[in-house]
mmCIF file of C-alpha atoms and ligand atoms in Angstrom:
data_model
loop_
_atom_site.group_PDB
_atom_site.id
_atom_site.type_symbol
_atom_site.label_atom_id
_atom_site.label_comp_id
_atom_site.label_asym_id
_atom_site.label_seq_id
_atom_site.Cartn_x
_atom_site.Cartn_y
_atom_site.Cartn_z
ATOM 1 C CA UNK A 1 81.244 59.927 -52.663
ATOM 2 C CA UNK A 2 81.927 59.821 -56.401
ATOM 3 C CA UNK A 3 84.043 56.830 -57.340
ATOM 4 C CA UNK A 4 87.034 57.482 -59.596
ATOM 5 C CA UNK A 5 88.757 55.423 -62.258
ATOM 6 C CA UNK A 6 91.830 55.662 -64.464
ATOM 7 C CA UNK A 7 91.760 54.084 -67.919
ATOM 8 C CA UNK A 8 95.205 53.608 -69.496
ATOM 9 C CA UNK A 9 94.794 53.173 -73.251
ATOM 10 C CA UNK A 10 91.595 55.257 -73.239
ATOM 11 C CA UNK A 11 92.270 56.410 -76.795
ATOM 12 C CA UNK A 12 92.085 52.816 -77.993
ATOM 13 C CA UNK A 13 89.275 50.462 -78.899
ATOM 14 C CA UNK A 14 88.408 48.731 -75.605
ATOM 15 C CA UNK A 15 89.570 51.686 -73.479
ATOM 16 C CA UNK A 16 87.241 54.045 -75.356
ATOM 17 C CA UNK A 17 84.267 51.793 -74.657
ATOM 18 C CA UNK A 18 85.342 51.371 -71.029
ATOM 19 C CA UNK A 19 85.434 55.143 -70.426
ATOM 20 C CA UNK A 20 81.838 55.383 -71.694
ATOM 21 C CA UNK A 21 80.772 52.458 -69.496
ATOM 22 C CA UNK A 22 82.369 53.920 -66.349
ATOM 23 C CA UNK A 23 80.886 57.361 -67.002
ATOM 24 C CA UNK A 24 77.488 55.676 -67.354
ATOM 25 C CA UNK A 25 78.044 54.110 -63.932
ATOM 26 C CA UNK A 26 78.706 57.540 -62.406
ATOM 27 C CA UNK A 27 82.501 57.404 -62.099
ATOM 28 C CA UNK A 28 84.834 60.382 -62.378
ATOM 29 C CA UNK A 29 87.159 59.123 -65.134
ATOM 30 C CA UNK A 30 90.663 60.067 -66.207
ATOM 31 C CA UNK A 31 91.789 58.661 -69.533
ATOM 32 C CA UNK A 32 95.384 58.510 -70.701
ATOM 33 C CA UNK A 33 96.863 57.600 -74.072
ATOM 34 C CA UNK A 34 99.397 58.629 -76.685
ATOM 35 C CA UNK A 35 96.493 59.940 -78.724
ATOM 36 C CA UNK A 36 92.825 60.867 -78.573
ATOM 37 C CA UNK A 37 90.309 58.294 -79.765
ATOM 38 C CA UNK A 38 90.149 58.229 -83.553
ATOM 39 C CA UNK A 39 86.462 57.499 -83.966
ATOM 40 C CA UNK A 40 84.612 59.168 -81.102
ATOM 41 C CA UNK A 41 84.848 62.070 -78.676
ATOM 42 C CA UNK A 42 86.005 60.928 -75.253
ATOM 43 C CA UNK A 43 83.555 61.166 -72.373
ATOM 44 C CA UNK A 44 86.383 61.173 -69.819
ATOM 45 C CA UNK A 45 86.348 64.025 -67.294
ATOM 46 C CA UNK A 46 90.067 64.422 -67.799
ATOM 47 C CA UNK A 47 92.199 63.105 -70.654
ATOM 48 C CA UNK A 48 95.987 63.175 -70.475
ATOM 49 C CA UNK A 49 98.035 62.789 -73.621
ATOM 50 C CA UNK A 50 101.448 61.299 -72.970
ATOM 51 C CA UNK A 51 103.721 58.297 -73.093
ATOM 52 C CA UNK A 52 103.321 55.683 -70.345
ATOM 53 C CA UNK A 53 106.835 54.408 -71.124
ATOM 54 C CA UNK A 54 107.988 57.528 -69.288
ATOM 55 C CA UNK A 55 107.890 56.783 -65.555
ATOM 56 C CA UNK A 56 107.682 60.468 -64.583
ATOM 57 C CA UNK A 57 104.677 60.913 -66.795
ATOM 58 C CA UNK A 58 103.167 57.770 -65.213
ATOM 59 C CA UNK A 59 103.588 59.232 -61.758
ATOM 60 C CA UNK A 60 101.871 62.448 -62.816
ATOM 61 C CA UNK A 61 98.966 60.391 -64.196
ATOM 62 C CA UNK A 62 98.596 58.424 -60.962
ATOM 63 C CA UNK A 63 98.570 61.513 -58.746
ATOM 64 C CA UNK A 64 95.409 60.668 -56.815
ATOM 65 C CA UNK A 65 93.795 57.691 -55.120
ATOM 66 C CA UNK A 66 91.712 56.105 -57.873
ATOM 67 C CA UNK A 67 89.238 53.441 -56.790
ATOM 68 C CA UNK A 68 89.877 51.455 -59.949
ATOM 69 C CA UNK A 69 92.723 51.489 -62.481
ATOM 70 C CA UNK A 70 92.365 49.698 -65.814
ATOM 71 C CA UNK A 71 95.664 49.082 -67.603
ATOM 72 C CA UNK A 72 94.820 48.471 -71.272
ATOM 73 C CA UNK A 73 97.628 50.407 -72.960
ATOM 74 C CA UNK A 74 99.827 48.216 -75.153
ATOM 75 C CA UNK A 75 101.671 48.188 -78.451
ATOM 76 C CA UNK A 76 98.951 46.228 -80.128
ATOM 77 C CA UNK A 77 97.555 45.086 -83.446
ATOM 78 C CA UNK A 78 96.000 42.212 -85.324
ATOM 79 C CA UNK A 79 97.840 39.293 -86.948
ATOM 80 C CA UNK A 80 99.273 41.611 -89.612
ATOM 81 C CA UNK A 81 101.094 43.517 -86.864
ATOM 82 C CA UNK A 82 102.020 40.995 -84.185
ATOM 83 C CA UNK A 83 102.665 37.772 -86.127
ATOM 84 C CA UNK A 84 105.002 39.008 -88.867
ATOM 85 C CA UNK A 85 107.961 39.298 -86.478
ATOM 86 C CA UNK A 86 108.789 42.778 -87.749
ATOM 87 C CA UNK A 87 107.565 44.565 -84.615
ATOM 88 C CA UNK A 88 108.727 42.110 -81.941
ATOM 89 C CA UNK A 89 111.274 44.378 -80.261
ATOM 90 C CA UNK A 90 108.837 47.302 -80.109
ATOM 91 C CA UNK A 91 105.968 45.144 -78.859
ATOM 92 C CA UNK A 92 108.042 43.638 -76.054
ATOM 93 C CA UNK A 93 109.866 46.801 -75.028
ATOM 94 C CA UNK A 94 106.936 49.184 -75.241
ATOM 95 C CA UNK A 95 104.292 47.059 -73.547
ATOM 96 C CA UNK A 96 106.576 45.713 -70.799
ATOM 97 C CA UNK A 97 107.800 49.237 -70.000
ATOM 98 C CA UNK A 98 104.224 50.530 -69.763
ATOM 99 C CA UNK A 99 103.291 47.735 -67.351
ATOM 100 C CA UNK A 100 106.402 48.177 -65.205
ATOM 101 C CA UNK A 101 105.775 51.925 -64.935
ATOM 102 C CA UNK A 102 102.007 51.915 -64.413
ATOM 103 C CA UNK A 103 102.042 49.178 -61.801
ATOM 104 C CA UNK A 104 104.862 50.773 -59.848
ATOM 105 C CA UNK A 105 103.203 54.204 -59.943
ATOM 106 C CA UNK A 106 100.011 52.549 -58.618
ATOM 107 C CA UNK A 107 102.012 50.858 -55.865
ATOM 108 C CA UNK A 108 103.571 54.167 -54.810
ATOM 109 C CA UNK A 109 100.121 55.798 -54.638
ATOM 110 C CA UNK A 110 98.629 52.785 -52.821
ATOM 111 C CA UNK A 111 95.962 52.337 -55.492
ATOM 112 C CA UNK A 112 93.247 49.862 -54.506
ATOM 113 C CA UNK A 113 92.210 47.815 -57.498
ATOM 114 C CA UNK A 114 94.190 47.404 -60.724
ATOM 115 C CA UNK A 115 92.982 45.487 -63.733
ATOM 116 C CA UNK A 116 95.400 44.158 -66.373
ATOM 117 C CA UNK A 117 94.337 43.013 -69.854
ATOM 118 C CA UNK A 118 96.347 39.950 -70.789
ATOM 119 C CA UNK A 119 95.600 37.935 -73.911
ATOM 120 C CA UNK A 120 94.802 34.394 -75.000
ATOM 121 C CA UNK A 121 97.957 34.771 -77.119
ATOM 122 C CA UNK A 122 99.912 33.707 -74.016
ATOM 123 C CA UNK A 123 98.602 30.119 -74.238
ATOM 124 C CA UNK A 124 101.072 27.495 -75.503
ATOM 125 C CA UNK A 125 101.079 26.944 -79.253
ATOM 126 C CA UNK A 126 101.361 23.159 -78.748
ATOM 127 C CA UNK A 127 97.789 23.052 -77.350
ATOM 128 C CA UNK A 128 96.331 24.944 -80.300
ATOM 129 C CA UNK A 129 97.359 22.843 -83.292
ATOM 130 C CA UNK A 130 94.029 21.036 -83.766
ATOM 131 C CA UNK A 131 91.527 23.619 -85.075
ATOM 132 C CA UNK A 132 88.516 21.690 -83.805
ATOM 133 C CA UNK A 133 89.910 20.962 -80.353
ATOM 134 C CA UNK A 134 92.107 23.726 -78.925
ATOM 135 C CA UNK A 135 92.931 23.721 -75.201
ATOM 136 C CA UNK A 136 92.791 27.123 -73.463
ATOM 137 C CA UNK A 137 91.881 26.342 -69.873
ATOM 138 C CA UNK A 138 93.666 28.699 -67.494
ATOM 139 C CA UNK A 139 95.905 26.043 -65.921
ATOM 140 C CA UNK A 140 97.155 24.900 -69.355
ATOM 141 C CA UNK A 141 99.352 28.047 -69.574
ATOM 142 C CA UNK A 142 102.494 26.195 -68.440
ATOM 143 C CA UNK A 143 104.942 24.925 -69.627
ATOM 144 C CA UNK A 144 104.816 28.203 -71.485
ATOM 145 C CA UNK A 145 105.207 28.345 -75.266
ATOM 146 C CA UNK A 146 103.302 31.317 -76.748
ATOM 147 C CA UNK A 147 103.557 31.551 -80.532
ATOM 148 C CA UNK A 148 104.449 35.273 -80.533
ATOM 149 C CA UNK A 149 106.562 37.766 -78.610
ATOM 150 C CA UNK A 150 103.312 39.629 -77.949
ATOM 151 C CA UNK A 151 102.149 36.533 -76.031
ATOM 152 C CA UNK A 152 105.452 36.281 -74.134
ATOM 153 C CA UNK A 153 105.187 39.904 -73.023
ATOM 154 C CA UNK A 154 101.627 39.269 -71.799
ATOM 155 C CA UNK A 155 102.854 36.286 -69.807
ATOM 156 C CA UNK A 156 105.715 38.300 -68.300
ATOM 157 C CA UNK A 157 103.345 41.097 -67.317
ATOM 158 C CA UNK A 158 100.802 38.677 -65.836
ATOM 159 C CA UNK A 159 103.606 37.455 -63.583
ATOM 160 C CA UNK A 160 104.549 41.037 -62.741
ATOM 161 C CA UNK A 161 100.993 41.833 -61.564
ATOM 162 C CA UNK A 162 100.855 38.566 -59.611
ATOM 163 C CA UNK A 163 104.202 39.355 -57.954
ATOM 164 C CA UNK A 164 103.019 42.811 -56.809
ATOM 165 C CA UNK A 165 99.928 41.140 -55.370
ATOM 166 C CA UNK A 166 102.021 38.513 -53.586
ATOM 167 C CA UNK A 167 104.769 40.791 -52.283
ATOM 168 C CA UNK A 168 102.930 44.083 -51.723
ATOM 169 C CA UNK A 169 99.353 42.936 -51.108
ATOM 170 C CA UNK A 170 98.042 44.915 -54.082
ATOM 171 C CA UNK A 171 94.640 44.004 -55.475
ATOM 172 C CA UNK A 172 95.569 43.126 -59.057
ATOM 173 C CA UNK A 173 93.126 41.432 -61.450
ATOM 174 C CA UNK A 174 94.097 39.716 -64.687
ATOM 175 C CA UNK A 175 91.862 38.769 -67.616
ATOM 176 C CA UNK A 176 92.979 36.873 -70.689
ATOM 177 C CA UNK A 177 90.956 38.462 -73.495
ATOM 178 C CA UNK A 178 90.039 36.342 -76.509
ATOM 179 C CA UNK A 179 89.587 38.407 -79.731
ATOM 180 C CA UNK A 180 87.446 41.354 -78.717
ATOM 181 C CA UNK A 181 85.484 43.053 -81.488
ATOM 182 C CA UNK A 182 82.866 45.730 -82.017
ATOM 183 C CA UNK A 183 82.303 49.222 -83.418
ATOM 184 C CA UNK A 184 84.766 52.093 -82.892
ATOM 185 C CA UNK A 185 87.844 49.894 -83.345
ATOM 186 C CA UNK A 186 90.690 49.926 -85.860
ATOM 187 C CA UNK A 187 89.257 48.708 -89.183
ATOM 188 C CA UNK A 188 91.969 49.680 -91.657
ATOM 189 C CA UNK A 189 95.678 50.516 -91.827
ATOM 190 C CA UNK A 190 97.326 47.180 -90.929
ATOM 191 C CA UNK A 191 96.613 46.909 -87.181
ATOM 192 C CA UNK A 192 92.982 45.798 -87.558
ATOM 193 C CA UNK A 193 91.895 42.352 -86.383
ATOM 194 C CA UNK A 194 89.996 39.684 -88.309
ATOM 195 C CA UNK A 195 86.344 40.709 -87.657
ATOM 196 C CA UNK A 196 86.940 44.368 -88.561
ATOM 197 C CA UNK A 197 89.164 43.437 -91.535
ATOM 198 C CA UNK A 198 86.551 41.047 -92.907
ATOM 199 C CA UNK A 199 83.745 43.577 -92.371
ATOM 200 C CA UNK A 200 85.801 46.146 -94.294
ATOM 201 C CA UNK A 201 86.624 43.772 -97.155
ATOM 202 C CA UNK A 202 82.979 42.696 -97.485
ATOM 203 C CA UNK A 203 81.739 46.311 -97.261
ATOM 204 C CA UNK A 204 84.150 47.326 -100.049
ATOM 205 C CA UNK A 205 83.338 44.328 -102.269
ATOM 206 C CA UNK A 206 80.586 44.090 -104.865
ATOM 207 C CA UNK A 207 78.220 41.138 -104.591
ATOM 208 C CA UNK A 208 79.586 38.278 -106.721
ATOM 209 C CA UNK A 209 83.228 39.313 -106.240
ATOM 210 C CA UNK A 210 85.951 37.766 -104.079
ATOM 211 C CA UNK A 211 87.892 38.911 -101.038
ATOM 212 C CA UNK A 212 91.284 37.758 -99.772
ATOM 213 C CA UNK A 213 91.409 35.496 -96.710
ATOM 214 C CA UNK A 214 94.736 34.718 -95.021
ATOM 215 C CA UNK A 215 95.586 30.996 -95.008
ATOM 216 C CA UNK A 216 93.068 28.269 -95.881
ATOM 217 C CA UNK A 217 90.433 29.868 -93.645
ATOM 218 C CA UNK A 218 89.992 26.673 -91.637
ATOM 219 C CA UNK A 219 91.806 28.150 -88.628
ATOM 220 C CA UNK A 220 89.332 28.606 -85.772
ATOM 221 C CA UNK A 221 88.734 31.414 -83.258
ATOM 222 C CA UNK A 222 86.045 32.747 -80.979
ATOM 223 C CA UNK A 223 85.152 36.437 -80.868
ATOM 224 C CA UNK A 224 83.748 38.393 -77.946
ATOM 225 C CA UNK A 225 81.605 41.487 -78.367
ATOM 226 C CA UNK A 226 83.159 44.477 -76.616
ATOM 227 C CA UNK A 227 80.234 45.195 -74.261
ATOM 228 C CA UNK A 228 80.461 41.654 -72.890
ATOM 229 C CA UNK A 229 84.219 42.112 -72.520
ATOM 230 C CA UNK A 230 83.480 45.144 -70.326
ATOM 231 C CA UNK A 231 80.956 43.145 -68.283
ATOM 232 C CA UNK A 232 83.670 40.577 -67.538
ATOM 233 C CA UNK A 233 86.331 43.242 -66.937
ATOM 234 C CA UNK A 234 84.364 45.264 -64.369
ATOM 235 C CA UNK A 235 82.931 42.193 -62.631
ATOM 236 C CA UNK A 236 86.419 40.759 -62.203
ATOM 237 C CA UNK A 237 87.898 44.047 -60.954
ATOM 238 C CA UNK A 238 85.200 44.335 -58.293
ATOM 239 C CA UNK A 239 85.394 40.691 -57.242
ATOM 240 C CA UNK A 240 87.457 38.814 -54.691
ATOM 241 C CA UNK A 241 89.048 36.689 -57.432
ATOM 242 C CA UNK A 242 92.330 37.841 -58.984
ATOM 243 C CA UNK A 243 92.531 35.571 -62.046
ATOM 244 C CA UNK A 244 94.144 35.091 -64.499
ATOM 245 C CA UNK A 245 90.838 34.164 -66.079
ATOM 246 C CA UNK A 246 89.609 33.878 -69.654
ATOM 247 C CA UNK A 247 87.267 36.597 -70.863
ATOM 248 C CA UNK A 248 86.067 35.281 -74.189
ATOM 249 C CA UNK A 249 83.298 33.612 -76.110
ATOM 250 C CA UNK A 250 82.971 29.845 -76.461
ATOM 251 C CA UNK A 251 81.258 30.152 -79.870
ATOM 252 C CA UNK A 252 84.128 28.927 -82.038
ATOM 253 C CA UNK A 253 84.025 29.444 -85.834
ATOM 254 C CA UNK A 254 86.445 29.057 -88.713
ATOM 255 C CA UNK A 255 87.592 32.222 -90.464
ATOM 256 C CA UNK A 256 85.715 30.954 -93.553
ATOM 257 C CA UNK A 257 82.514 30.793 -91.464
ATOM 258 C CA UNK A 258 83.193 34.297 -90.181
ATOM 259 C CA UNK A 259 83.347 35.523 -93.787
ATOM 260 C CA UNK A 260 80.091 33.710 -94.597
ATOM 261 C CA UNK A 261 78.256 35.266 -91.638
ATOM 262 C CA UNK A 262 79.449 38.780 -92.528
ATOM 263 C CA UNK A 263 78.547 38.256 -96.207
ATOM 264 C CA UNK A 264 75.094 37.117 -95.160
ATOM 265 C CA UNK A 265 74.641 40.168 -92.921
ATOM 266 C CA UNK A 266 75.711 42.390 -95.834
ATOM 267 C CA UNK A 267 73.330 40.562 -98.180
ATOM 268 C CA UNK A 268 76.172 39.940 -100.642
ATOM 269 C CA UNK A 269 77.477 36.831 -102.359
ATOM 270 C CA UNK A 270 81.200 36.863 -101.596
ATOM 271 C CA UNK A 271 83.818 34.359 -102.794
ATOM 272 C CA UNK A 272 87.016 33.673 -100.874
ATOM 273 C CA UNK A 273 90.483 33.845 -102.350
ATOM 274 C CA UNK A 274 92.889 32.146 -99.947
ATOM 275 C CA UNK A 275 96.279 33.834 -99.918
ATOM 276 C CA UNK A 276 99.428 33.487 -97.837
ATOM 277 C CA UNK A 277 99.373 35.634 -94.716
ATOM 278 C CA UNK A 278 100.054 35.608 -90.979
ATOM 279 C CA UNK A 279 97.554 33.396 -89.157
ATOM 280 C CA UNK A 280 98.722 32.629 -85.634
ATOM 281 C CA UNK A 281 97.740 29.300 -84.099
ATOM 282 C CA UNK A 282 95.457 26.837 -85.942
ATOM 283 C CA UNK A 283 92.716 26.849 -83.346
ATOM 284 C CA UNK A 284 91.692 28.851 -80.299
ATOM 285 C CA UNK A 285 88.567 29.015 -78.179
ATOM 286 C CA UNK A 286 87.743 30.395 -74.771
ATOM 287 C CA UNK A 287 87.157 27.985 -71.894
ATOM 288 C CA UNK A 288 84.651 29.618 -69.556
ATOM 289 C CA UNK A 289 84.445 27.081 -66.741
ATOM 290 C CA UNK A 290 86.627 29.101 -64.355
ATOM 291 C CA UNK A 291 84.923 32.470 -64.893
ATOM 292 C CA UNK A 292 81.542 30.797 -64.501
ATOM 293 C CA UNK A 293 82.670 29.206 -61.254
ATOM 294 C CA UNK A 294 84.363 32.284 -59.763
ATOM 295 C CA UNK A 295 82.139 35.111 -60.995
ATOM 296 C CA UNK A 296 78.913 33.153 -61.632
ATOM 297 C CA UNK A 297 78.882 34.771 -65.057
ATOM 298 C CA UNK A 298 79.977 34.095 -68.628
ATOM 299 C CA UNK A 299 79.274 35.889 -71.917
ATOM 300 C CA UNK A 300 76.398 34.575 -74.021
ATOM 301 C CA UNK A 301 75.702 36.989 -76.882
ATOM 302 C CA UNK A 302 75.525 35.180 -80.243
ATOM 303 C CA UNK A 303 78.428 36.068 -82.550
ATOM 304 C CA UNK A 304 76.053 37.066 -85.327
ATOM 305 C CA UNK A 305 74.394 39.748 -83.218
ATOM 306 C CA UNK A 306 77.733 41.415 -82.431
ATOM 307 C CA UNK A 307 78.784 41.160 -86.076
ATOM 308 C CA UNK A 308 75.576 42.863 -87.212
ATOM 309 C CA UNK A 309 76.404 45.892 -85.053
ATOM 310 C CA UNK A 310 80.058 45.849 -86.089
ATOM 311 C CA UNK A 311 79.321 45.510 -89.803
ATOM 312 C CA UNK A 312 76.873 48.416 -89.705
ATOM 313 C CA UNK A 313 79.563 50.629 -88.160
ATOM 314 C CA UNK A 314 82.456 49.511 -90.443
ATOM 315 C CA UNK A 315 80.227 49.900 -93.480
ATOM 316 C CA UNK A 316 79.413 53.489 -92.452
ATOM 317 C CA UNK A 317 83.167 54.172 -92.128
ATOM 318 C CA UNK A 318 83.858 52.712 -95.577
ATOM 319 C CA UNK A 319 81.072 54.839 -97.065
ATOM 320 C CA UNK A 320 82.400 57.937 -95.281
ATOM 321 C CA UNK A 321 85.902 57.250 -96.627
ATOM 322 C CA UNK A 322 84.767 56.781 -100.188
ATOM 323 C CA UNK A 323 82.881 60.115 -100.046
ATOM 324 C CA UNK A 324 85.933 61.948 -98.661
HETATM 325 P P1 NAD B 401 94.198 49.432 -78.940
HETATM 326 O O1 NAD B 401 95.457 49.379 -79.712
HETATM 327 O O2 NAD B 401 92.981 49.968 -79.619
HETATM 328 O O3 NAD B 401 94.408 50.265 -77.594
HETATM 329 C C1 NAD B 401 95.645 50.334 -76.933
HETATM 330 C C2 NAD B 401 95.932 51.800 -76.678
HETATM 331 O O4 NAD B 401 97.173 51.914 -75.962
HETATM 332 C C3 NAD B 401 96.107 52.627 -77.975
HETATM 333 O O5 NAD B 401 95.163 53.679 -78.024
HETATM 334 C C4 NAD B 401 97.529 53.152 -77.888
HETATM 335 O O6 NAD B 401 97.693 54.466 -78.405
HETATM 336 C C5 NAD B 401 97.776 53.106 -76.387
HETATM 337 N N1 NAD B 401 99.217 53.105 -76.117
HETATM 338 C C6 NAD B 401 100.165 52.340 -76.719
HETATM 339 N N2 NAD B 401 101.379 52.669 -76.261
HETATM 340 C C7 NAD B 401 101.197 53.668 -75.347
HETATM 341 C C8 NAD B 401 102.086 54.416 -74.543
HETATM 342 N N3 NAD B 401 103.403 54.215 -74.600
HETATM 343 N N4 NAD B 401 101.572 55.364 -73.723
HETATM 344 C C9 NAD B 401 100.228 55.591 -73.683
HETATM 345 N N5 NAD B 401 99.331 54.891 -74.426
HETATM 346 C C10 NAD B 401 99.826 53.949 -75.253
HETATM 347 O O7 NAD B 401 93.947 47.947 -78.385
HETATM 348 P P2 NAD B 401 92.641 47.301 -77.731
HETATM 349 O O8 NAD B 401 92.111 46.328 -78.717
HETATM 350 O O9 NAD B 401 91.756 48.341 -77.177
HETATM 351 O O10 NAD B 401 93.316 46.454 -76.574
HETATM 352 C C11 NAD B 401 93.391 46.928 -75.227
HETATM 353 C C12 NAD B 401 94.187 45.924 -74.406
HETATM 354 O O11 NAD B 401 93.566 44.640 -74.467
HETATM 355 C C13 NAD B 401 95.629 45.725 -74.876
HETATM 356 O O12 NAD B 401 96.455 45.569 -73.760
HETATM 357 C C14 NAD B 401 95.560 44.448 -75.657
HETATM 358 O O13 NAD B 401 96.808 43.783 -75.683
HETATM 359 C C15 NAD B 401 94.523 43.667 -74.867
HETATM 360 N N6 NAD B 401 93.868 42.643 -75.690
HETATM 361 C C16 NAD B 401 93.043 43.017 -76.699
HETATM 362 C C17 NAD B 401 92.437 42.041 -77.480
HETATM 363 C C18 NAD B 401 91.524 42.406 -78.612
HETATM 364 O O14 NAD B 401 91.014 41.486 -79.258
HETATM 365 N N7 NAD B 401 91.275 43.664 -78.894
HETATM 366 C C19 NAD B 401 92.684 40.676 -77.228
HETATM 367 C C20 NAD B 401 93.550 40.335 -76.188
HETATM 368 C C21 NAD B 401 94.111 41.333 -75.409
#
């Protein structure tokens, strides 16, 4: 029998890739989002446009027994959106309401497996002050002290999914994503994240010129290529382990190094102008011991390889824009 899946947030970056992956695996897929995907045609068999903050709409979306539900919809953005404080009320209200509605609709339809995308932003800020030695092991989550309301909402929703598992026996699965990047993601407009923003700035710059980098650029992060994120996501959802578990890369770089790698890929000499801007914590890296132990798997693609594919795509978008 054909397996079926629901992807909430299918018009977004990771959701768009996930629809393609599930179709490739032979699933019948329903996507749902506020909007269609901006950069590619959806491959979903059925795509519902609507607002998951509306519980009646949620119930109409979950009107059949899906084998797998992936809940990726969120009020989301890069540092320029979630760390300025200007969108805190929206981020908390919108994303929490989506999670409350989707999970309850899945409970009422007795849905088997439900995946929830949490974020490394839920880890306590006090463990991420040393850029060369951040602590992000799963059990370090408490005492909780995320540095953003986005992180607090993720923590609340993690607990919501765990409570439905505990009280109602639902099979919920929680991953803590660490900076996912790749082609077909937001690259301009204020919600883009560091890899896409840097690819865009480098693509727009002439060799020998400078680009703006937020902060001193010595803040560290790791970045996971989207296909590996999907590997971790589907493996977890089909496993006997509920998480929460990190899904991220352990290849930590400074933002300055990220700029250097992208400049090298572009074959341009680029100088950095450090300017004030939202940065988040000083250091963050994935800790893959638990995922390795529980799923006998961890991502291993070199950052540079993923950046080569991402730069090629962002550069084509920049060229397309300048022609328009
Ligand atoms: P995205 O913004 O590209 O996708 C989220 C999608 O949710 C968007 O298409 C948006 O339109 C949709 N959405 C928002 N509100 C909605 C509503 N009320 N009803 C229906 N749809 C709605 O983000 P993404 O990068 O693909 O992230 C997917 C998930 O992974 C999010 O939950 C995000 O918090 C989480 N995550 C992502 C990263 C990352 O680096 N991209 C890191 C950690 C966690």
